[in-house]
XYZ file of C-alpha atoms in Angstrom:
730
model
C -51.402 49.053 30.579
C -55.139 48.468 30.580
C -56.467 45.143 29.292
C -58.281 46.872 26.416
C -55.005 48.477 25.296
C -53.180 45.105 25.427
C -55.948 43.493 23.378
C -55.791 46.280 20.805
C -52.005 45.946 20.521
C -52.336 42.199 20.117
C -55.014 42.512 17.432
C -52.789 44.764 15.314
C -50.273 41.903 15.079
C -52.814 39.722 13.249
C -52.305 40.077 9.510
C -56.025 40.631 8.748
C -56.404 43.562 11.176
C -55.028 47.087 10.886
C -54.852 49.763 13.597
C -58.290 51.204 12.721
C -60.072 47.829 12.687
C -58.429 46.812 15.979
C -59.621 49.993 17.648
C -63.164 49.503 16.292
C -63.303 45.929 17.643
C -62.105 46.983 21.110
C -64.450 49.999 21.145
C -67.437 47.731 20.461
C -66.558 44.581 22.435
C -64.058 45.839 25.040
C -62.572 43.124 27.289
C -64.668 40.460 25.543
C -63.118 41.150 22.103
C -61.001 37.986 22.000
C -63.801 35.721 23.287
C -66.181 37.118 20.668
C -63.647 36.616 17.865
C -62.974 33.030 18.989
C -66.540 31.934 19.627
C -68.786 34.201 17.562
C -66.888 35.743 14.620
C -70.165 36.352 12.701
C -71.073 38.969 15.313
C -67.869 40.865 14.529
C -68.700 41.002 10.802
C -72.221 42.193 11.660
C -71.166 44.940 14.077
C -67.922 46.200 12.508
C -68.015 47.793 9.063
C -65.171 46.749 6.779
C -64.786 43.265 8.287
C -66.538 40.607 6.236
C -67.545 37.141 7.396
C -64.581 35.448 5.693
C -62.126 37.897 7.246
C -63.688 37.405 10.689
C -63.186 33.637 10.402
C -59.606 34.129 9.218
C -58.991 36.262 12.308
C -60.521 33.500 14.435
C -58.123 30.948 12.897
C -55.098 33.112 13.690
C -56.201 33.569 17.310
C -56.872 29.849 17.771
C -53.280 29.123 16.725
C -52.273 30.641 20.052
C -54.170 27.892 21.889
C -54.640 28.190 25.642
C -51.567 30.365 25.984
C -53.287 33.353 24.458
C -52.212 35.653 27.323
C -48.548 34.966 26.619
C -49.004 35.568 22.907
C -50.876 38.780 23.685
C -47.968 40.003 25.789
C -45.169 39.061 23.393
C -46.569 39.457 19.873
C -47.005 43.254 20.166
C -43.347 43.421 21.205
C -42.230 42.002 17.862
C -41.686 38.333 18.712
C -42.773 35.812 16.082
C -45.433 33.135 16.643
C -42.892 30.353 16.179
C -40.506 31.845 18.692
C -43.216 32.270 21.298
C -44.484 28.733 20.643
C -40.971 27.338 21.218
C -40.650 29.312 24.434
C -43.946 27.962 25.739
C -43.770 24.367 24.534
C -40.090 23.529 24.708
C -38.212 25.877 26.995
C -40.732 26.802 29.687
C -43.878 24.667 29.269
C -45.200 25.209 32.784
C -44.024 28.609 33.944
C -43.614 30.835 30.890
C -46.233 33.360 31.992
C -44.798 33.435 35.511
C -41.333 34.240 34.127
C -42.646 36.970 31.830
C -44.146 38.741 34.814
C -41.442 37.991 37.395
C -38.086 37.515 35.617
C -38.041 37.736 31.824
C -34.239 38.050 31.914
C -34.039 34.288 32.319
C -34.982 34.057 28.598
C -31.382 35.051 27.869
C -30.714 31.286 28.130
C -33.117 30.696 25.247
C -31.166 32.822 22.738
C -33.063 36.018 23.525
C -30.823 39.081 23.468
C -30.552 41.360 26.487
C -32.394 44.072 24.544
C -35.277 41.639 23.869
C -35.464 40.632 27.528
C -35.336 44.324 28.402
C -38.274 44.980 26.071
C -40.376 42.341 27.861
C -39.353 43.620 31.307
C -40.197 47.193 30.327
C -43.657 46.130 29.159
C -44.229 44.467 32.550
C -43.319 47.590 34.505
C -39.844 46.556 35.699
C -37.682 49.263 37.278
C -34.495 50.312 35.475
C -32.515 49.409 38.605
C -34.104 45.983 39.027
C -31.497 43.571 40.402
C -32.169 40.818 37.877
C -31.791 43.378 35.070
C -28.392 44.585 36.222
C -27.107 41.089 37.109
C -28.052 39.795 33.665
C -26.423 42.803 31.992
C -23.171 42.245 33.900
C -23.024 38.573 32.921
C -23.878 39.239 29.278
C -21.422 42.120 28.878
C -18.575 39.973 30.247
C -19.650 37.095 27.965
C -19.852 39.357 24.909
C -16.410 40.782 25.662
C -14.983 37.235 25.842
C -16.622 36.266 22.539
C -15.341 39.418 20.845
C -11.789 39.493 22.207
C -11.160 35.994 23.557
C -10.389 37.490 26.992
C -11.037 35.409 30.106
C -11.538 38.441 32.323
C -12.272 42.133 32.069
C -10.922 44.986 34.141
C -13.478 46.738 36.324
C -12.703 50.120 34.761
C -13.432 48.627 31.311
C -16.638 46.903 32.426
C -18.415 49.935 33.901
C -18.641 52.028 30.671
C -19.836 48.952 28.739
C -22.547 48.391 31.344
C -23.706 51.982 31.030
C -24.042 51.491 27.267
C -26.430 48.614 27.938
C -28.253 49.730 31.088
C -28.699 53.490 30.804
C -32.030 54.719 29.444
C -31.664 56.759 26.273
C -33.939 58.257 23.693
C -33.261 57.961 19.981
C -33.209 60.766 17.433
C -36.421 59.437 15.840
C -38.227 59.369 19.195
C -36.981 62.861 20.012
C -38.366 64.224 16.738
C -41.674 62.511 17.420
C -41.868 64.026 20.900
C -41.181 67.525 19.608
C -43.820 67.148 16.900
C -46.470 65.836 19.270
C -45.787 68.216 22.141
C -47.904 71.315 21.456
C -47.607 73.099 24.801
C -45.209 75.990 24.821
C -43.731 75.258 28.225
C -40.195 74.583 27.058
C -40.310 71.202 28.811
C -41.328 67.821 27.440
C -42.524 65.195 29.896
C -41.424 61.777 28.718
C -42.687 58.873 30.850
C -40.610 55.727 30.533
C -39.358 52.926 32.833
C -41.879 54.045 35.481
C -40.401 57.514 35.617
C -41.235 60.922 34.232
C -38.232 62.461 32.542
C -38.218 66.207 31.970
C -36.460 67.190 28.769
C -35.751 70.734 27.604
C -37.090 71.252 24.103
C -34.229 73.489 23.131
C -31.722 70.835 24.176
C -33.536 68.169 22.173
C -33.614 70.448 19.112
C -29.878 71.120 19.448
C -29.120 67.424 19.596
C -31.324 66.752 16.579
C -29.888 69.585 14.515
C -26.220 69.405 15.471
C -25.594 66.065 17.168
C -23.330 63.799 15.139
C -24.180 60.562 16.972
C -27.481 61.396 18.549
C -28.723 60.049 21.823
C -30.234 61.863 24.749
C -29.582 60.306 28.143
C -32.783 60.070 30.131
C -31.550 58.083 33.093
C -28.187 56.713 34.207
C -27.697 53.785 36.584
C -25.405 54.873 39.432
C -21.998 53.191 39.746
C -22.707 52.510 43.422
C -25.693 50.356 42.447
C -23.529 48.445 39.933
C -20.675 47.937 42.435
C -23.075 46.603 45.067
C -24.520 44.059 42.646
C -21.037 42.976 41.481
C -20.173 42.361 45.153
C -23.350 40.307 45.624
C -22.593 38.259 42.481
C -19.101 37.589 43.847
C -20.544 36.428 47.180
C -22.842 34.055 45.257
C -19.888 32.694 43.214
C -21.290 33.981 39.931
C -18.261 36.233 39.511
C -14.678 35.951 40.745
C -12.562 39.073 41.320
C -8.765 38.734 41.207
C -6.378 41.439 42.477
C -9.359 43.688 43.109
C -9.698 44.682 39.438
C -9.930 41.553 37.220
C -13.520 40.337 36.922
C -14.098 36.747 35.759
C -17.181 34.678 35.305
C -16.501 32.080 37.994
C -16.958 29.274 35.469
C -13.989 30.550 33.434
C -11.815 31.226 36.491
C -12.462 27.722 37.819
C -11.645 26.289 34.367
C -8.234 28.026 34.266
C -7.465 26.829 37.778
C -8.583 23.276 36.922
C -6.465 23.155 33.730
C -3.345 24.212 35.645
C -3.942 21.678 38.414
C -4.553 18.800 35.982
C -1.451 19.575 33.902
C 0.591 19.639 37.127
C -0.925 16.347 38.364
C -0.467 14.556 35.014
C 3.122 15.758 34.670
C 3.932 14.666 38.227
C 2.644 11.127 37.630
C 5.001 10.152 34.820
C 7.098 7.027 35.316
C 10.328 6.135 33.503
C 9.872 3.515 30.769
C 13.436 3.230 29.522
C 16.859 4.781 29.951
C 18.221 7.264 27.410
C 20.753 4.786 26.058
C 18.096 2.089 25.676
C 15.803 4.504 23.860
C 18.574 5.714 21.558
C 19.367 2.139 20.580
C 15.709 1.205 20.075
C 15.063 4.315 17.952
C 18.144 3.762 15.762
C 17.062 0.174 15.114
C 13.538 1.328 14.229
C 14.832 3.993 11.813
C 17.181 1.530 10.113
C 14.513 -1.180 9.808
C 12.047 1.270 8.265
C 14.610 3.160 6.115
C 13.582 6.551 7.483
C 15.408 9.587 8.880
C 14.504 12.153 11.513
C 15.589 15.762 11.872
C 17.291 16.537 15.201
C 14.198 18.199 16.722
C 12.043 15.259 15.627
C 14.508 12.880 17.269
C 14.403 14.909 20.513
C 10.599 14.820 20.462
C 10.548 11.027 20.081
C 13.072 10.471 22.885
C 11.439 12.872 25.348
C 7.856 11.717 24.828
C 8.604 7.977 24.766
C 10.927 8.023 27.798
C 8.087 7.803 30.287
C 4.642 6.455 31.019
C 2.274 9.389 31.537
C 3.314 13.060 31.461
C 2.101 16.215 29.674
C 3.775 17.241 26.393
C 3.322 19.885 23.693
C 4.519 19.276 20.127
C 4.257 22.280 17.814
C 5.421 23.115 14.326
C 4.458 25.015 11.197
C 3.135 23.365 8.033
C 5.600 20.927 6.472
C 7.717 20.372 9.600
C 6.598 16.776 10.090
C 4.365 16.770 13.212
C 2.176 13.921 11.964
C 5.157 11.849 10.842
C 6.836 12.374 14.226
C 3.696 11.294 16.079
C 3.567 8.070 14.039
C 7.143 7.258 15.092
C 6.361 8.122 18.742
C 3.362 5.799 18.792
C 5.270 2.935 17.148
C 8.093 3.218 19.727
C 5.617 3.513 22.603
C 3.735 0.385 21.484
C 6.955 -1.633 21.558
C 7.981 -0.294 24.970
C 4.550 -0.935 26.480
C 4.478 -4.510 25.160
C 7.927 -5.126 26.578
C 6.731 -3.973 30.025
C 3.593 -6.110 29.826
C 1.400 -3.049 29.258
C -1.035 -2.081 26.521
C -1.008 1.295 24.793
C -4.612 2.471 24.791
C -4.676 5.467 22.437
C -7.416 8.062 22.010
C -6.917 10.782 19.404
C -9.170 13.854 19.638
C -9.708 17.154 17.796
C -11.847 20.264 18.465
C -13.991 19.934 15.296
C -15.400 17.167 13.128
C -13.425 18.228 10.061
C -10.192 18.497 12.057
C -10.816 14.995 13.431
C -11.336 13.638 9.915
C -8.113 15.269 8.659
C -6.126 13.977 11.652
C -7.445 10.437 11.143
C -6.611 10.496 7.427
C -3.066 11.829 7.966
C -2.118 9.729 10.996
C -3.878 6.478 10.174
C -5.296 6.342 13.710
C -9.001 6.769 14.600
C -9.835 10.305 15.681
C -13.069 11.846 16.945
C -14.201 15.211 18.274
C -13.583 16.078 21.903
C -17.335 16.412 22.378
C -17.969 12.919 21.036
C -15.092 11.475 23.037
C -16.619 12.938 26.194
C -20.141 11.759 25.308
C -21.665 15.201 24.926
C -25.443 14.927 24.402
C -26.209 18.555 23.588
C -26.577 19.546 27.232
C -23.810 17.905 29.255
C -20.701 15.728 29.043
C -21.679 12.176 30.041
C -18.225 10.541 30.253
C -16.562 11.430 33.543
C -13.274 9.637 32.910
C -11.536 8.580 29.704
C -10.186 5.030 29.678
C -7.201 5.792 27.416
C -3.665 5.921 28.844
C -2.423 8.036 25.916
C -4.446 10.999 24.631
C -3.391 13.070 21.624
C -5.224 16.345 20.955
C -4.720 17.674 17.425
C -5.229 21.320 16.385
C -4.720 22.398 20.004
C -4.432 26.069 18.964
C -8.227 25.967 18.515
C -8.830 25.047 22.169
C -10.588 27.528 24.441
C -10.457 27.391 28.239
C -13.901 25.873 28.733
C -13.501 22.917 26.335
C -9.948 22.227 27.542
C -11.166 21.994 31.121
C -13.991 19.610 30.199
C -11.400 17.403 28.492
C -8.780 17.467 31.232
C -11.367 16.751 33.928
C -11.847 13.349 32.290
C -8.111 12.507 32.102
C -6.650 9.989 34.574
C -3.515 11.289 36.364
C -1.340 8.463 34.926
C -2.287 9.329 31.323
C 0.173 10.597 28.728
C -1.308 13.754 27.186
C 0.123 15.261 23.986
C -1.112 18.562 22.555
C -0.323 19.052 18.847
C -0.613 22.474 17.272
C 0.614 25.245 15.012
C 1.049 28.545 16.832
C 1.051 30.482 13.549
C -2.635 29.731 13.019
C -5.561 31.749 14.319
C -6.254 31.370 18.043
C -9.401 29.892 19.554
C -12.666 31.688 18.801
C -13.741 31.084 22.416
C -12.272 32.566 25.598
C -8.669 31.783 26.418
C -5.357 31.197 24.687
C -4.592 27.759 26.086
C -1.836 26.477 23.805
C 0.044 29.803 23.741
C -0.226 30.161 27.542
C 1.051 26.636 28.204
C 4.022 27.258 25.900
C 4.713 30.749 27.270
C 4.701 29.532 30.869
C 7.835 27.453 30.239
C 6.611 24.969 32.837
C 5.844 21.981 30.623
C 7.789 19.978 28.050
C 7.448 21.795 24.711
C 9.165 20.616 21.526
C 9.004 22.852 18.445
C 9.748 21.342 15.041
C 11.233 24.106 12.912
C 12.898 22.340 9.975
C 10.958 22.476 6.716
C 10.840 18.989 5.242
C 9.854 20.168 1.748
C 11.540 23.039 -0.052
C 10.400 25.118 -3.049
C 11.377 22.410 -5.501
C 9.053 19.953 -3.740
C 6.135 22.102 -2.654
C 5.330 25.710 -3.435
C 2.534 25.506 -0.840
C 4.936 24.757 2.037
C 7.626 27.098 0.708
C 5.189 30.029 0.645
C 3.633 29.101 3.987
C 7.038 29.744 5.539
C 7.465 32.877 3.430
C 4.262 34.180 5.017
C 5.555 33.339 8.521
C 8.791 35.186 7.727
C 6.920 38.231 6.429
C 7.969 37.647 2.788
C 5.750 38.105 -0.272
C 4.084 35.069 -1.822
C 5.944 33.781 -4.883
C 4.209 32.020 -7.767
C 5.712 28.550 -8.269
C 5.111 27.458 -11.899
C 7.660 24.598 -11.601
C 5.635 22.820 -8.930
C 2.375 24.256 -10.343
C 0.791 24.202 -6.892
C 1.097 27.770 -5.537
C 0.361 31.113 -7.187
C -0.282 34.779 -6.588
C -2.763 36.213 -9.125
C -2.674 40.012 -9.304
C -6.098 41.675 -9.504
C -6.609 45.225 -8.267
C -10.399 45.599 -8.207
C -13.172 43.680 -6.489
C -14.729 42.971 -9.881
C -11.416 41.639 -11.176
C -10.999 39.392 -8.118
C -14.495 37.947 -8.539
C -13.927 37.306 -12.251
C -10.605 35.579 -11.495
C -12.212 33.358 -8.833
C -14.929 32.230 -11.260
C -12.360 31.686 -14.028
C -10.054 29.715 -11.703
C -12.951 27.540 -10.552
C -13.895 26.668 -14.143
C -10.273 25.926 -15.031
C -9.684 23.666 -11.999
C -12.914 21.768 -12.654
C -12.793 21.518 -16.476
C -9.075 21.307 -17.198
C -7.667 19.687 -14.064
C -10.728 17.575 -13.231
C -11.364 18.748 -9.671
C -14.959 18.565 -8.438
C -16.276 21.833 -7.075
C -16.423 20.019 -3.721
C -12.614 19.714 -3.937
C -12.098 23.437 -4.501
C -12.671 25.752 -1.571
C -12.761 29.546 -1.677
C -11.651 30.947 1.697
C -12.448 34.612 2.381
C -11.222 36.866 5.201
C -14.824 37.854 6.072
C -18.513 37.469 5.180
C -19.319 41.002 4.046
C -17.792 43.277 1.338
C -17.821 42.657 -2.421
C -15.268 39.846 -2.012
C -16.853 38.341 1.112
C -18.483 34.916 1.361
C -22.028 36.136 0.697
C -21.251 37.706 -2.675
C -18.784 34.982 -3.728
C -21.310 32.258 -2.834
C -24.039 33.928 -4.888
C -21.629 34.335 -7.815
C -20.346 30.747 -7.745
C -23.813 29.270 -7.350
C -24.820 31.137 -10.517
C -21.633 29.981 -12.300
C -21.517 26.351 -11.170
C -25.084 25.354 -10.361
C -27.431 27.638 -12.316
C -30.204 25.367 -13.514
C -30.779 23.005 -10.625
C -34.018 22.517 -8.742
C -34.672 25.565 -6.557
C -35.667 25.305 -2.895
C -36.044 27.710 0.053
C -34.550 31.182 0.305
C -30.922 31.193 1.549
C -30.691 34.902 2.219
C -31.068 38.274 0.589
C -27.834 40.089 -0.158
C -27.194 43.683 -1.069
C -24.398 44.609 -3.465
C -23.065 48.178 -3.485
C -26.222 49.457 -1.779
C -28.170 48.447 -4.849
C -31.340 46.398 -5.064
C -31.394 43.419 -2.717
C -30.894 40.103 -4.478
C -32.597 36.943 -3.178
C -30.470 33.781 -3.323
C -32.059 30.336 -2.984
C -30.763 26.901 -2.076
C -30.458 24.607 -5.081
C -30.066 20.877 -5.539
C -26.347 20.198 -5.959
C -25.268 23.235 -3.893
C -22.234 22.935 -1.663
C -23.330 23.788 1.900
C -21.840 23.991 5.392
C -23.445 23.008 8.706
C -23.245 25.962 11.106
C -24.198 24.468 14.466
C -23.128 21.544 16.622
C -25.997 19.070 16.887
C -25.552 15.851 18.803
C -29.019 14.421 18.157
C -29.380 14.681 14.400
C -30.403 11.445 12.623
C -27.959 9.973 10.125
C -29.398 8.327 6.988
C -28.261 6.004 4.228
C -29.816 6.184 0.777
C -30.863 3.367 -1.516
C -32.365 4.741 -4.710
C -34.907 7.251 -3.454
C -35.358 5.611 -0.050
C -33.698 7.045 3.057
C -33.100 4.790 6.076
C -32.057 5.943 9.556
C -28.801 4.241 10.626
C -28.194 6.290 13.785
C -30.908 8.243 15.563
C -28.717 10.586 17.626
C -25.624 11.143 15.514
C -23.161 14.003 15.978
C -22.755 16.697 13.334
C -20.451 19.590 14.093
C -20.088 23.201 13.079
C -18.021 23.375 9.879
C -18.916 20.073 8.181
C -19.518 20.538 4.439
C -21.765 18.564 2.111
C -23.791 18.642 -1.112
C -27.585 19.132 -1.283
C -28.918 15.824 -2.567
C -32.671 16.465 -2.694
C -35.116 19.289 -2.059
C -38.711 18.270 -1.325
C -41.611 20.648 -0.838
C -43.661 19.727 2.240
C -47.345 19.735 1.423
C -49.254 21.644 4.083
C -52.607 23.083 2.900
C -53.047 24.966 6.204
C -49.909 27.017 5.690
C -49.627 29.859 3.203
C -45.809 29.542 3.310
C -43.870 26.989 1.305
C -41.912 24.580 3.484
C -39.090 22.294 2.356
C -37.090 19.292 3.462
C -33.492 19.667 2.324
C -31.387 16.498 2.374
C -27.603 16.951 2.414
C -24.988 14.323 1.662
C -22.013 14.571 4.031
C -18.939 12.343 4.072
C -20.453 9.873 6.555
C -24.046 9.848 5.264
C -27.160 11.965 4.753
C -28.834 14.562 7.011
C -32.281 16.130 6.644
C -33.062 19.784 7.400
C -36.481 21.357 7.710
C -37.160 23.602 10.692
C -33.403 23.830 11.236
C -32.707 24.977 7.648
C -30.927 28.059 9.084
C -28.211 25.695 10.292
C -27.096 25.515 6.647
C -25.198 28.090 4.622
C -23.822 28.014 1.095
C -20.201 26.867 1.181
C -18.642 27.531 -2.211
C -16.899 30.170 -0.106
C -16.383 30.138 3.668
C -14.491 32.359 6.118
C -10.983 31.598 7.347
C -12.318 30.930 10.849
C -14.758 28.337 9.487
C -11.966 26.670 7.518
C -9.642 26.138 10.479
C -8.887 22.475 11.086
C -10.044 21.485 7.581
C -8.190 20.780 4.326
C -9.119 20.665 0.645
C -7.239 19.592 -2.489
C -7.453 23.129 -3.917
C -7.933 26.514 -2.215
C -8.572 30.009 -3.642
C -8.072 33.030 -1.357
C -9.473 36.442 -2.382
C -7.459 39.223 -0.733
C -8.663 42.785 -1.198
C -8.002 46.132 0.387
C -11.729 45.954 1.251
C -10.649 43.434 3.931
C -8.121 45.936 5.328
C -8.971 45.685 9.021
C -9.198 41.880 8.963
C -5.898 41.213 7.236
C -3.105 39.693 9.293
C -0.266 37.219 9.004
C -1.946 34.391 10.923
C -5.202 34.877 8.983
C -3.473 34.499 5.599
C -1.254 31.657 6.844
C -4.275 29.736 8.179
C -6.115 30.095 4.859
C -3.035 29.214 2.802
C -2.277 26.011 4.759
C -5.795 24.601 4.233
C -4.627 23.486 0.758
C -3.179 20.039 -0.006
C -2.396 20.186 -3.764
C -3.092 23.688 -5.107
C -3.504 27.200 -3.692
C -3.807 30.678 -5.183
C -4.073 34.054 -3.502
C -6.067 36.324 -5.807
C -6.056 40.042 -5.244
C -4.288 43.304 -4.671
C -0.535 43.045 -3.966
C -0.834 45.876 -1.435
C -3.539 43.957 0.444
C -1.499 40.723 0.396
C 1.556 42.620 1.642
C -0.589 44.205 4.387
C -1.668 40.728 5.525
C 1.858 39.311 5.426
C 3.466 42.186 7.347
C 0.739 42.577 9.999
C 1.870 40.342 12.848
C -0.775 40.550 15.517
C 0.515 39.002 18.688
C -2.279 37.183 20.433
C -2.482 39.115 23.694
C -5.554 37.974 25.532
C -6.406 38.674 29.139
C -5.933 35.248 30.691
C -4.760 33.900 34.045
C -3.603 30.419 33.025
C 0.127 31.214 33.157
C -0.247 32.556 36.699
C -2.283 29.491 37.716
C 0.418 27.182 36.296
C 3.052 29.064 38.311
C 0.991 28.686 41.476
C 0.690 24.910 41.049
C 4.403 24.646 40.271
C 5.081 26.468 43.527
C 6.610 29.518 41.855
């Protein structure tokens, strides 16, 4: 592209200049257009009709915002990238070599949250070939990553990968572009020449017309990357240890393969290092004395768990059980017995309790009475890397282990000393990890470690309708309302409107009659979209519960039933959720109206909920946009959001996945046939067991029955079981 064309494209991105004015400026000033606008804007107003002096100076101001990196802005702005995004790329991510990367390898921007399509757009503008190696290598990595994020798989079969790569890499033309080509092409040759990706593609007009007129899902393939090219690059990536191929067909990112191998090796090493602490008869006697002294009883499986886990120093153990089966109680007994045994042997029990999320850590600490922190915090994660190379504890308990993916598990186990006792706690009926892997299920399924499952319900219907129905859900039985315990209900509503009305009514009743705060009541939805998804429910409940509070920045615009889009704003007093892990976010205390920093780099994790305390408009006369500082009160203090406001979302309603690991006094669960494809047994069970005192499923009986009877076995493509077998010598 000629410089004059680039300048013209850039000028059209400035809000004071349209296509016609941009062309006029370039026609008059050519390559000097930008210099003239920066240094002599009066000349532009004199020479170009329709551009006044004030407008010329406004244009100058916009150009000067680009600073000395004008060339980069000129390349990226016409491609649709915002000023702020480009500024971040230049100043924060690549301060010294941004321009070099744009020209030589824009695919590296994938690390800076650019999509592959965005990187492709930049590469295309710089004249990259469709078969460029960096293009195909990036596509391979991103397709495998995306597949893992979508399915939780650790690897992908080669025959599955190739079609996905063609979807991303092949050059296609859209229906809109095809129509445009046919309209613009006047010659009656029957052939349209379409230059793109440094090639000239010949397209038959009749074929294009047929696709436009009769094609159901229109695309016209201009150019296809050959499989031989893809195979060669996969081989090269394997040689460079970017990919690992197993059995000739399973393609891993090497990072994930190494993690699975490392997990298996560490479990084997830890389990092999255990040393006997006491004989069975000694333990039996000690346990019986403890139970008598404390006037408590254990179910048989609980007793087995205590005896097995306390019998040795070190070792790897898994303790699982559904809601109400006494995992936390059993762990308390185990730790009490272990403390006594260690003291007797002249040892000290150094315990570290960890959980995958901040909320899960808080719940575990509250229930167990022992300090608990996130795995990331325990490993000293600073936002970029894990700083702690070895944990000092000789007993590590990991709660909510069903949420563990391969990558995080490996980071944790790398820091474990071989002589350490490691206990994974979990509930296999809950949703699996959102990241790659199925660690807890694979460890259990392998049969190669000590696994104890607690399966006796400690509280029956007469004690707890919540627990009773949780086990009904597991068994595939319909939820039963429990008016005697007044803590568990099914509320029949057949329409989306009826469900929404019932949610609002239930909220008002719980708050006004039963004196819950709206922070105590959590609506948990199967998904974000649909008329009973989190977006609509949040907008509804904000209007119902917090209508007249001080209004701040725009939350989002939602569309209901394809009708007019409705803007929804943050308000003072809103319940919100933090959406991103941030390990360097200041923590404040508040005295009156004064905020004081108590910790400069404090951890806040994805899923923590709080209440908006204040909304302050930031006075900036140079900006035409209103900017705000939103201060949120969380359980451990206050956090301020400004540029990172998108890290917040309204949280009157959240998704089941966001709720995992958390608990609330009261939970409402909308269940509609609109959620048909999301509904499953483990989804409903996970939502139901987030409640401590009260829970109600509100919706269509058919939809609830669909959820209860849909048992989706978690079958992910993983290699951990095989790795465990290898290290066990099987």
